XYZ file of C-alpha atoms in Angstrom:
662
model
C -78.570 -32.059 -31.676
C -81.746 -33.112 -29.960
C -85.027 -32.188 -28.363
C -85.174 -33.094 -24.706
C -88.105 -33.920 -22.427
C -88.260 -34.081 -18.644
C -91.083 -34.620 -16.141
C -90.593 -34.613 -12.368
C -93.246 -35.551 -9.804
C -92.923 -34.968 -6.074
C -94.393 -38.427 -5.422
C -94.666 -41.835 -7.062
C -96.738 -41.435 -10.227
C -95.595 -44.241 -12.487
C -98.762 -44.585 -14.566
C -99.302 -40.875 -15.157
C -95.599 -40.334 -15.737
C -95.491 -42.953 -18.482
C -98.572 -41.543 -20.185
C -97.432 -37.918 -20.057
C -93.921 -38.800 -21.203
C -95.304 -40.832 -24.103
C -97.544 -37.940 -25.151
C -94.683 -35.447 -25.113
C -92.399 -37.750 -27.076
C -95.132 -38.365 -29.648
C -95.527 -34.604 -30.058
C -91.891 -34.447 -31.150
C -92.281 -37.105 -33.858
C -92.896 -34.659 -36.742
C -89.305 -33.447 -36.294
C -86.574 -35.512 -38.004
C -84.710 -37.832 -35.646
C -81.980 -40.456 -35.735
C -83.128 -42.039 -32.488
C -85.664 -41.700 -29.676
C -85.094 -42.775 -26.120
C -86.746 -42.580 -22.698
C -85.910 -43.391 -19.089
C -87.986 -43.182 -15.894
C -87.876 -44.320 -12.309
C -91.459 -43.758 -11.187
C -91.099 -40.105 -10.215
C -88.949 -38.832 -13.093
C -89.234 -39.231 -16.865
C -86.430 -38.166 -19.203
C -86.668 -38.334 -22.990
C -84.546 -37.481 -26.001
C -85.523 -36.983 -29.652
C -81.992 -37.221 -31.028
C -80.394 -35.761 -34.136
C -76.844 -37.068 -34.636
C -74.738 -34.103 -35.787
C -71.260 -34.706 -34.357
C -69.208 -37.859 -35.016
C -69.360 -38.735 -31.314
C -73.154 -38.542 -31.246
C -73.642 -41.224 -33.923
C -75.213 -44.198 -32.191
C -75.527 -42.353 -28.880
C -78.411 -43.522 -26.722
C -80.021 -40.841 -24.606
C -81.126 -40.521 -21.863
C -78.027 -41.977 -20.201
C -78.153 -43.453 -16.686
C -75.054 -44.176 -14.593
C -76.013 -46.616 -11.908
C -72.835 -46.192 -9.864
C -73.334 -42.426 -9.631
C -77.140 -42.637 -9.551
C -77.308 -39.917 -12.220
C -79.382 -39.686 -15.414
C -78.972 -37.110 -18.186
C -80.790 -35.996 -21.299
C -79.134 -33.276 -23.337
C -79.310 -31.053 -26.391
C -75.665 -30.068 -26.648
C -72.567 -29.469 -28.718
C -69.570 -28.524 -26.570
C -66.736 -26.402 -27.941
C -64.092 -26.775 -25.219
C -63.718 -30.535 -25.212
C -59.887 -30.458 -25.101
C -59.954 -28.204 -22.063
C -62.514 -30.450 -20.350
C -60.418 -33.543 -21.108
C -57.594 -32.006 -19.095
C -59.724 -30.693 -16.242
C -61.670 -33.941 -15.887
C -58.602 -36.147 -16.482
C -60.296 -38.084 -19.275
C -57.953 -40.852 -20.397
C -56.549 -40.461 -23.916
C -58.156 -43.630 -25.259
C -61.637 -42.387 -24.367
C -61.376 -38.835 -25.719
C -62.187 -39.410 -29.378
C -65.385 -41.371 -28.695
C -66.778 -39.700 -25.570
C -70.030 -37.876 -26.243
C -70.807 -34.350 -25.128
C -73.556 -35.671 -22.841
C -71.058 -37.940 -21.085
C -68.688 -34.998 -20.672
C -71.449 -32.929 -19.084
C -72.212 -35.788 -16.701
C -68.505 -36.134 -15.825
C -68.388 -32.391 -15.235
C -71.422 -32.595 -12.927
C -69.760 -35.355 -10.927
C -66.750 -33.041 -10.382
C -68.321 -29.582 -10.099
C -71.975 -30.185 -9.268
C -74.221 -27.182 -9.856
C -71.216 -25.089 -10.912
C -70.907 -27.229 -14.064
C -72.251 -24.674 -16.590
C -69.465 -22.248 -15.655
C -66.971 -24.674 -17.182
C -68.848 -25.439 -20.395
C -68.536 -23.626 -23.723
C -70.861 -24.272 -26.634
C -74.563 -24.507 -27.394
C -76.449 -26.554 -24.832
C -79.487 -27.263 -22.726
C -79.576 -30.304 -20.470
C -81.362 -31.981 -17.559
C -79.639 -34.155 -14.943
C -81.610 -36.217 -12.441
C -79.583 -36.639 -9.260
C -81.178 -39.671 -7.655
C -78.999 -39.452 -4.552
C -80.118 -35.885 -3.759
C -83.572 -36.341 -5.288
C -83.098 -33.180 -7.377
C -83.256 -32.131 -11.004
C -80.494 -29.877 -12.300
C -80.538 -28.158 -15.682
C -79.041 -25.263 -17.617
C -78.955 -23.269 -20.847
C -75.747 -21.986 -22.419
C -74.585 -18.433 -21.835
C -76.070 -17.170 -25.130
C -79.283 -19.177 -24.807
C -78.571 -20.818 -28.158
C -80.743 -23.786 -27.161
C -84.153 -23.276 -25.588
C -85.677 -24.909 -22.521
C -89.346 -24.361 -21.624
C -91.315 -25.672 -18.684
C -94.783 -25.974 -17.148
C -95.375 -26.588 -13.474
C -98.259 -27.203 -11.123
C -98.280 -28.084 -7.391
C -97.336 -31.750 -7.944
C -94.998 -31.798 -10.953
C -92.955 -29.887 -13.500
C -92.455 -30.711 -17.169
C -89.599 -29.457 -19.388
C -89.065 -29.483 -23.135
C -86.939 -27.950 -25.896
C -90.079 -26.701 -27.650
C -93.421 -25.438 -26.412
C -95.996 -27.577 -28.226
C -95.234 -30.899 -26.476
C -96.038 -29.320 -23.120
C -99.617 -28.928 -24.342
C -99.713 -32.702 -24.835
C -99.994 -33.076 -21.065
C -103.646 -33.369 -20.003
C -104.879 -30.176 -18.384
C -102.260 -27.855 -19.872
C -104.216 -25.290 -21.888
C -103.030 -23.001 -24.677
C -103.984 -19.813 -22.885
C -102.621 -16.480 -24.063
C -100.469 -14.508 -21.646
C -101.968 -11.058 -22.172
C -99.172 -9.246 -20.339
C -96.601 -10.860 -22.641
C -98.691 -9.945 -25.685
C -99.147 -6.363 -24.470
C -95.372 -5.920 -24.290
C -94.870 -7.567 -27.667
C -97.373 -5.223 -29.312
C -96.235 -2.083 -27.488
C -92.485 -2.454 -28.040
C -91.726 -0.818 -31.409
C -88.244 -2.330 -31.779
C -87.408 -5.927 -32.765
C -87.484 -7.046 -29.114
C -90.490 -9.186 -28.270
C -90.550 -8.873 -24.473
C -88.571 -7.725 -21.460
C -89.570 -10.545 -19.095
C -86.893 -13.207 -19.561
C -88.952 -15.905 -17.828
C -92.292 -15.793 -19.633
C -93.595 -16.835 -23.051
C -96.680 -16.010 -25.098
C -98.545 -18.711 -23.143
C -99.874 -18.170 -19.647
C -98.770 -21.503 -18.203
C -95.460 -21.925 -20.034
C -92.219 -20.347 -18.774
C -88.630 -20.615 -19.964
C -85.255 -21.074 -18.333
C -83.440 -17.853 -19.343
C -80.158 -17.766 -21.211
C -77.038 -18.136 -18.989
C -79.137 -19.625 -16.174
C -79.137 -22.947 -14.372
C -81.739 -24.293 -11.990
C -82.207 -26.863 -9.264
C -85.603 -28.398 -8.641
C -86.043 -30.051 -5.280
C -89.186 -30.758 -3.246
C -91.340 -29.059 -5.873
C -89.381 -25.789 -5.836
C -87.351 -24.413 -8.759
C -84.393 -22.206 -7.823
C -82.834 -20.263 -10.703
C -79.244 -18.986 -10.774
C -77.468 -16.816 -13.298
C -74.153 -18.614 -13.499
C -72.140 -16.321 -15.760
C -71.811 -13.197 -17.869
C -69.712 -12.142 -20.844
C -67.953 -9.324 -19.021
C -64.189 -9.899 -19.387
C -62.241 -10.226 -16.167
C -59.411 -7.981 -17.394
C -58.736 -5.443 -20.134
C -56.201 -6.474 -22.739
C -53.221 -4.239 -23.513
C -50.765 -5.401 -26.171
C -47.659 -3.657 -27.576
C -48.799 -3.210 -31.195
C -51.571 -3.520 -33.742
C -49.897 -6.642 -35.083
C -50.139 -8.288 -31.667
C -53.866 -7.514 -31.441
C -54.413 -8.890 -34.928
C -52.529 -12.101 -34.188
C -54.415 -12.579 -30.913
C -57.730 -12.002 -32.684
C -56.942 -14.511 -35.438
C -55.916 -17.085 -32.839
C -59.102 -16.877 -30.767
C -61.351 -16.626 -33.816
C -59.775 -19.560 -35.652
C -60.297 -21.719 -32.560
C -63.947 -20.644 -32.434
C -64.444 -21.643 -36.078
C -62.464 -24.885 -35.832
C -64.496 -26.302 -32.954
C -67.702 -25.594 -34.886
C -66.677 -27.803 -37.806
C -67.186 -31.001 -35.781
C -69.728 -32.965 -37.785
C -69.862 -36.192 -39.784
C -72.097 -34.406 -42.292
C -71.265 -31.562 -44.677
C -70.371 -28.108 -43.370
C -72.273 -25.114 -44.736
C -72.185 -21.371 -44.214
C -74.330 -18.391 -45.051
C -72.242 -16.051 -47.181
C -72.963 -12.427 -48.037
C -70.626 -9.825 -49.496
C -69.703 -8.433 -46.088
C -67.034 -8.894 -43.453
C -68.649 -11.153 -40.847
C -69.893 -14.017 -42.970
C -66.882 -13.587 -45.256
C -64.405 -14.068 -42.420
C -66.355 -17.042 -41.045
C -66.479 -18.683 -44.472
C -62.886 -17.812 -45.314
C -61.565 -19.263 -42.062
C -63.747 -22.385 -42.295
C -62.827 -23.067 -45.931
C -59.102 -22.943 -45.153
C -59.476 -25.242 -42.138
C -61.641 -27.704 -44.066
C -59.136 -27.836 -46.923
C -56.690 -29.537 -44.536
C -59.271 -32.311 -44.068
C -60.085 -32.574 -47.771
C -63.615 -31.255 -47.293
C -65.245 -28.310 -49.094
C -67.355 -25.576 -47.503
C -70.866 -25.298 -48.937
C -71.822 -21.618 -49.067
C -75.428 -20.453 -49.336
C -76.025 -16.927 -50.625
C -79.317 -15.204 -51.325
C -79.929 -13.034 -54.356
C -82.966 -10.941 -55.336
C -85.940 -12.327 -57.257
C -85.188 -12.654 -60.989
C -87.533 -9.811 -61.988
C -86.458 -7.401 -59.242
C -85.238 -3.960 -60.328
C -82.742 -2.639 -57.792
C -84.047 0.644 -56.363
C -81.405 1.030 -53.646
C -78.927 3.935 -53.564
C -75.369 3.848 -54.865
C -74.107 3.113 -51.347
C -76.325 0.036 -51.031
C -76.599 -3.191 -53.029
C -79.417 -5.690 -53.175
C -77.364 -8.218 -55.158
C -74.061 -8.939 -53.415
C -72.746 -11.472 -55.921
C -69.796 -9.337 -57.115
C -68.407 -9.235 -53.562
C -69.326 -12.859 -52.783
C -67.551 -14.052 -55.904
C -64.466 -12.061 -54.921
C -64.400 -13.884 -51.582
C -64.965 -17.299 -53.154
C -62.199 -16.732 -55.701
C -59.741 -15.461 -53.106
C -60.370 -18.181 -50.512
C -61.044 -21.242 -52.665
C -62.470 -24.563 -51.432
C -65.990 -23.088 -51.430
C -68.927 -24.626 -53.287
C -71.330 -21.803 -54.150
C -75.123 -21.891 -53.983
C -76.941 -18.744 -55.168
C -80.585 -18.919 -54.130
C -83.343 -16.562 -55.322
C -86.456 -18.412 -54.023
C -88.712 -16.974 -56.768
C -91.946 -18.358 -55.286
C -91.380 -17.240 -51.696
C -92.163 -14.010 -49.871
C -92.549 -12.991 -46.218
C -96.337 -13.148 -46.731
C -96.298 -16.697 -48.086
C -94.237 -17.928 -45.128
C -96.135 -16.425 -42.179
C -97.995 -19.571 -41.150
C -94.874 -21.686 -41.487
C -92.887 -19.336 -39.269
C -95.654 -19.281 -36.667
C -95.530 -23.077 -36.636
C -91.753 -23.033 -36.226
C -91.513 -20.340 -33.548
C -94.835 -21.021 -31.785
C -94.948 -17.264 -31.215
C -95.351 -14.048 -33.239
C -92.259 -12.388 -34.679
C -91.207 -8.963 -35.980
C -88.133 -9.675 -38.100
C -89.967 -10.723 -41.247
C -88.025 -9.061 -44.105
C -85.563 -11.946 -44.403
C -87.884 -14.713 -43.231
C -88.396 -16.314 -46.642
C -84.724 -16.747 -47.437
C -83.653 -17.772 -43.927
C -86.155 -20.616 -44.087
C -85.156 -21.352 -47.680
C -81.466 -21.647 -46.811
C -82.220 -24.136 -44.042
C -84.321 -26.219 -46.415
C -81.629 -26.243 -49.104
C -78.844 -26.967 -46.609
C -80.835 -29.892 -45.221
C -81.507 -31.210 -48.721
C -77.775 -31.198 -49.443
C -76.881 -33.102 -46.260
C -75.416 -30.201 -44.299
C -75.193 -30.784 -40.544
C -73.549 -27.528 -39.421
C -74.545 -24.136 -40.864
C -72.058 -21.427 -39.909
C -73.157 -17.802 -39.627
C -71.721 -14.501 -38.429
C -75.038 -13.257 -37.043
C -73.642 -11.574 -33.923
C -70.627 -10.112 -35.710
C -71.852 -6.522 -35.751
C -71.493 -6.463 -31.971
C -68.323 -8.539 -31.659
C -65.826 -9.198 -34.451
C -66.849 -6.361 -36.800
C -68.028 -3.887 -34.189
C -66.758 -0.353 -34.497
C -68.822 2.372 -36.137
C -66.529 5.228 -37.169
C -69.256 7.825 -36.696
C -70.064 6.522 -33.194
C -66.380 6.506 -32.273
C -65.871 10.074 -33.461
C -68.908 11.155 -31.457
C -67.329 9.412 -28.464
C -64.116 11.402 -29.020
C -66.051 14.658 -29.236
C -67.918 13.981 -26.015
C -64.649 13.151 -24.267
C -63.124 16.356 -25.748
C -60.315 14.371 -27.356
C -59.825 16.932 -30.113
C -56.361 15.853 -31.301
C -57.407 12.260 -31.843
C -60.637 13.407 -33.482
C -58.934 15.616 -36.073
C -56.258 13.009 -36.739
C -58.951 10.457 -37.563
C -61.234 12.810 -39.483
C -58.858 13.430 -42.382
C -58.434 9.800 -43.566
C -62.126 9.061 -42.875
C -63.151 12.039 -45.016
C -60.927 10.726 -47.808
C -62.181 7.141 -47.548
C -65.826 8.217 -47.558
C -65.352 11.010 -50.107
C -67.086 13.506 -47.830
C -65.980 17.016 -46.874
C -64.531 17.410 -43.382
C -66.635 20.470 -42.562
C -69.806 18.600 -43.438
C -68.715 15.669 -41.283
C -67.908 17.947 -38.336
C -71.387 19.512 -38.506
C -73.119 16.136 -38.622
C -71.051 14.539 -35.892
C -71.236 17.584 -33.638
C -75.017 17.672 -33.904
C -75.208 13.981 -33.061
C -72.789 14.317 -30.147
C -74.289 17.308 -28.380
C -77.778 18.100 -29.595
C -79.697 14.857 -30.161
C -82.138 13.759 -27.438
C -80.881 10.933 -25.285
C -84.181 9.049 -25.101
C -87.175 8.520 -27.320
C -90.579 7.566 -26.049
C -92.490 4.776 -27.752
C -94.627 7.389 -29.451
C -91.559 8.991 -31.045
C -90.598 5.881 -33.019
C -91.050 5.936 -36.793
C -93.186 2.799 -36.670
C -96.584 2.861 -34.964
C -97.387 0.822 -31.875
C -99.432 -2.280 -32.676
C -101.289 -2.277 -29.384
C -104.902 -1.136 -29.043
C -105.031 1.902 -26.701
C -107.654 0.263 -24.486
C -105.584 -2.911 -24.158
C -102.516 -0.808 -23.339
C -104.423 0.986 -20.607
C -105.874 -2.248 -19.243
C -102.427 -3.841 -18.899
C -100.604 -0.628 -17.920
C -97.936 -1.717 -20.398
C -96.335 1.687 -21.056
C -95.674 2.168 -17.351
C -94.293 -1.384 -17.258
C -91.844 -0.604 -20.074
C -90.865 2.883 -18.906
C -87.539 1.946 -17.347
C -86.797 -1.137 -19.436
C -84.044 -1.474 -22.050
C -86.072 -1.910 -25.238
C -83.708 -0.208 -27.659
C -85.137 3.318 -27.500
C -81.950 5.043 -26.375
C -80.935 7.189 -29.351
C -77.784 8.765 -27.951
C -76.398 5.930 -25.862
C -72.624 5.499 -25.942
C -71.195 2.989 -28.395
C -69.716 0.954 -25.549
C -73.003 0.750 -23.654
C -74.887 -0.234 -26.797
C -72.592 -3.183 -27.451
C -72.588 -4.361 -23.854
C -76.365 -4.043 -23.732
C -76.667 -6.413 -26.700
C -74.690 -9.147 -24.957
C -76.053 -8.542 -21.458
C -79.733 -8.185 -22.378
C -81.035 -11.703 -21.771
C -84.317 -10.895 -23.489
C -82.363 -10.403 -26.726
C -80.496 -13.674 -26.214
C -83.737 -15.566 -25.497
C -85.217 -14.269 -28.745
C -82.170 -15.203 -30.842
C -81.975 -18.656 -29.283
C -85.615 -19.443 -29.991
C -85.155 -18.970 -33.724
C -81.857 -20.919 -33.896
C -83.142 -23.863 -31.871
C -86.431 -24.328 -33.643
C -85.097 -23.943 -37.165
C -82.253 -26.363 -36.490
C -84.579 -28.905 -34.919
C -87.026 -28.716 -37.789
C -84.381 -29.244 -40.480
C -81.737 -31.213 -38.539
C -79.205 -28.478 -39.374
C -77.408 -26.812 -36.480
C -76.780 -23.083 -36.809
C -73.416 -22.240 -35.261
C -72.027 -18.736 -34.920
C -68.294 -18.224 -34.168
C -68.909 -14.489 -33.732
C -70.912 -15.315 -30.596
C -68.354 -17.693 -29.128
C -67.904 -16.654 -25.487
C -64.112 -16.547 -25.876
C -64.378 -14.328 -28.946
C -66.896 -11.981 -27.323
C -64.881 -11.616 -24.120
C -61.762 -10.977 -26.173
C -63.462 -8.251 -28.219
C -65.017 -6.647 -25.132
C -61.582 -6.481 -23.497
C -59.928 -4.407 -26.242
C -59.265 -0.646 -26.334
C -61.746 1.292 -28.467
C -59.077 2.490 -30.860
C -58.570 -1.068 -32.070
C -61.994 -0.904 -33.708
C -61.664 2.458 -35.488
C -58.318 3.513 -36.943
C -56.935 5.587 -39.787
C -60.348 6.495 -41.142
C -61.650 2.920 -41.197
C -64.576 1.624 -39.216
C -64.455 -2.020 -38.055
C -60.698 -1.677 -38.181
C -59.714 -4.804 -36.252
C -61.522 -7.252 -38.517
C -60.328 -5.417 -41.647
C -56.705 -5.732 -40.537
C -56.925 -9.249 -39.114
C -58.841 -10.646 -42.111
C -56.066 -9.936 -44.622
C -55.176 -13.645 -45.055
C -58.848 -14.585 -45.431
C -60.592 -11.893 -47.494
C -59.801 -9.996 -50.703
C -59.174 -6.265 -50.388
C -62.322 -5.468 -52.382
C -64.357 -6.940 -49.511
C -61.988 -6.318 -46.616
C -61.523 -2.576 -47.196
C -64.965 -1.742 -48.574
C -66.817 0.772 -46.423
C -68.717 2.662 -49.102
C -71.198 -0.029 -50.122
C -73.419 -2.141 -47.870
C -75.618 -5.090 -48.724
C -79.405 -4.897 -48.279
C -80.530 -8.506 -48.298
C -84.187 -7.735 -47.658
C -84.568 -5.072 -50.343
C -86.874 -7.175 -52.523
C -89.271 -8.425 -49.858
C -92.068 -6.012 -50.776
C -91.559 -6.637 -54.495
C -92.121 -10.345 -53.789
C -95.380 -9.590 -51.975
C -96.985 -7.308 -54.569
C -98.784 -10.099 -56.505
C -100.598 -10.998 -53.266
C -101.120 -7.421 -52.054
C -104.892 -7.614 -52.422
C -105.034 -10.739 -50.259
C -102.741 -9.080 -47.734
C -104.824 -5.918 -47.350
C -108.063 -7.903 -47.451
C -106.922 -9.941 -44.477
C -105.976 -6.786 -42.587
C -109.437 -5.376 -43.185
C -110.893 -8.525 -41.609
C -109.186 -7.476 -38.392
C -111.886 -5.012 -37.391
C -114.479 -7.787 -37.691
C -112.506 -10.251 -35.599
C -113.750 -9.742 -32.063
C -110.738 -11.477 -30.547
C -107.882 -9.795 -32.357
C -109.461 -6.340 -32.640
C -109.425 -6.017 -28.855
C -105.623 -6.302 -28.884
C -104.502 -4.621 -32.111
C -104.455 -0.954 -33.045
C -107.261 -1.012 -35.612
C -107.311 2.763 -36.109
C -103.587 2.850 -36.926
C -103.992 -0.062 -39.336
C -106.802 1.744 -41.185
C -104.735 4.935 -41.355
C -101.686 3.104 -42.689
C -103.777 1.356 -45.352
C -105.252 4.706 -46.432
C -101.820 6.347 -46.682
C -100.412 3.529 -48.811
C -103.362 3.399 -51.197
C -104.019 0.613 -53.680
C -100.487 -0.747 -53.734
C -97.055 0.372 -52.545
C -93.991 0.689 -54.735
C -91.100 -1.801 -54.265
C -88.891 1.021 -52.968
C -91.257 1.397 -49.997
C -89.864 -1.828 -48.534
C -88.660 -0.016 -45.423
C -91.525 2.456 -45.197
C -92.811 2.554 -41.613
C -96.460 2.060 -42.640
C -95.707 -1.030 -44.720
C -93.591 -2.589 -41.968
C -96.252 -1.790 -39.373
C -98.941 -3.497 -41.451
C -96.863 -6.626 -41.960
C -96.104 -6.894 -38.250
C -99.785 -6.402 -37.464
C -100.809 -9.179 -39.830
C -98.338 -11.598 -38.226
C -99.706 -10.736 -34.774
C -103.272 -11.129 -36.080
C -102.551 -14.603 -37.470
C -100.974 -15.678 -34.189
C -103.861 -14.399 -32.063
C -106.429 -15.952 -34.379
C -104.847 -19.394 -34.378
C -104.311 -19.263 -30.608
C -107.948 -18.408 -29.993
C -108.944 -21.331 -32.198
C -107.261 -23.752 -29.745
C -107.561 -21.834 -26.482
C -109.570 -23.267 -23.660
C -110.551 -26.764 -24.547
C -109.781 -28.158 -27.992
C -107.930 -31.411 -27.551
C -104.232 -31.694 -28.170
C -104.773 -34.424 -30.751
C -107.038 -32.135 -32.825
C -104.530 -29.311 -32.621
C -101.684 -31.523 -33.796
C -103.785 -32.918 -36.632
C -104.492 -29.384 -37.837
C -100.947 -28.058 -37.690
C -97.668 -28.727 -39.453
C -94.371 -28.779 -37.653
C -91.982 -30.265 -40.178
C -91.192 -33.246 -42.320
C -89.450 -36.252 -40.828
């Protein structure tokens, strides 16, 4: 809902504090805001660049100071367990409808102190100045859905939702963290880094997801306050009981995310996750007389679908089935004919303030936010984490698990209906699954990945990055168990940091909050507590969601496991008109003395030679093409960072960059 600012000195610094706070708040002005507020007491400055999303936030003035408790708070928060907190904090009935989430957090701090984040559910980052104890307390939510960065020197620390305002402070330089960059370039998967504390900038750190901190006497002490590991395993008498329990916890997760005085939107594909989110939301909103505004992407008008029979680039037939079955959904089909991942690189670098690897869908993700904002949407629902929570359960992975555990009876019982559903011979399936279970290597080195490493060999040697990454979880395990893979996704804080950065900065730029019921802590803990056979049954993968979604999704969508959507299939087709500009810029790399020291120039030249004059649209997921696009994004980031590194004034940098329209 907001961007927050905090500065803490270890001594009286009223003049400097005012100036630095003003500079940071001014740096946030390009973002849309409903209000701006500031508070300071000579050693502490708190600021808030507020976006009013929930009904309770309308008219809220932050920062908030309670004189009787000697506490001040600034917050970027939407809480999802308000009813539970009302009971625990004994909030009187007459106050419950109007009380803001920031006030609830402050009430919680007065009761539980530094244990407060353990009792909060939702998306949040906040700072609380405890005047009595002369300490600053802050936290990020368990998924890291909201970001919190900081810079510190011997006399003060400064905090902010985004990175750029920290450079508004005199003396804070935009220096590249070469160790961070080395990891980013060397890791061939989507992960950007394994260090959960650092950023791409040498003097800027971040509070990690699921962490709180206390700053006192110039020292910052970090604490991981919680995990998503369920306390107990759930055992219920029947499938029907599991389905009912799932629907109950999931409907609550959706319902609490509809709290806005603006319109409610949702991304909607032809699949299970977004379909269940949209179906549940539309039915709940109907009771309030409000429609759900669905945003669906479709290929460019001149795109010729090259995907196989088991894939689909245009998911409209399945989307329309969902819309017709559920009702109360206003459809928006968006093709963004003038956008491509290449055209949006600079904009994404401005938004993220860091390089990125997931570019195939970048044009339509940005486009959906823009269209949702234009239509007055305040909450944009997604099912982004669904593959690891509500719709988790690969049949192939489960059957491999059964083979490894030598559970032959269960394996053969499952194989027959799966063979029928997939129209594949059982003998062929047994050969494939057996090979995967017993003969595939358990670990791949970075050099064994299908996409080349972006890092220059000399830079890799200088930073010793491969040794640094040797024992880290960077997604190279090829034969890891299905259970470990899922738990790794939710427990790997580097992954959560990366996801949170995108959500926070896009929502702040467009004043549209992305909210994902599939990553609700209650939903995730519920799913992690279930027996494996709830997720694969009777020849169906993702069995639990298919069974539980019967009231919300049509059978054509709910039971489909032969066709999958490929939403990024047309990204290369969109880029072809600018292919000459794209390759020309890559060839400039070898002449750029700054970037060429970091990037793998030889691999770039080889990839360009293999592709030739122009690729075909069906090469969208070719490793060479993806490698080149990632390299160009890294090149642009390095080039623009070097242009401001080491001395250009903050005012000149702001004048030359674009953050977003008010």
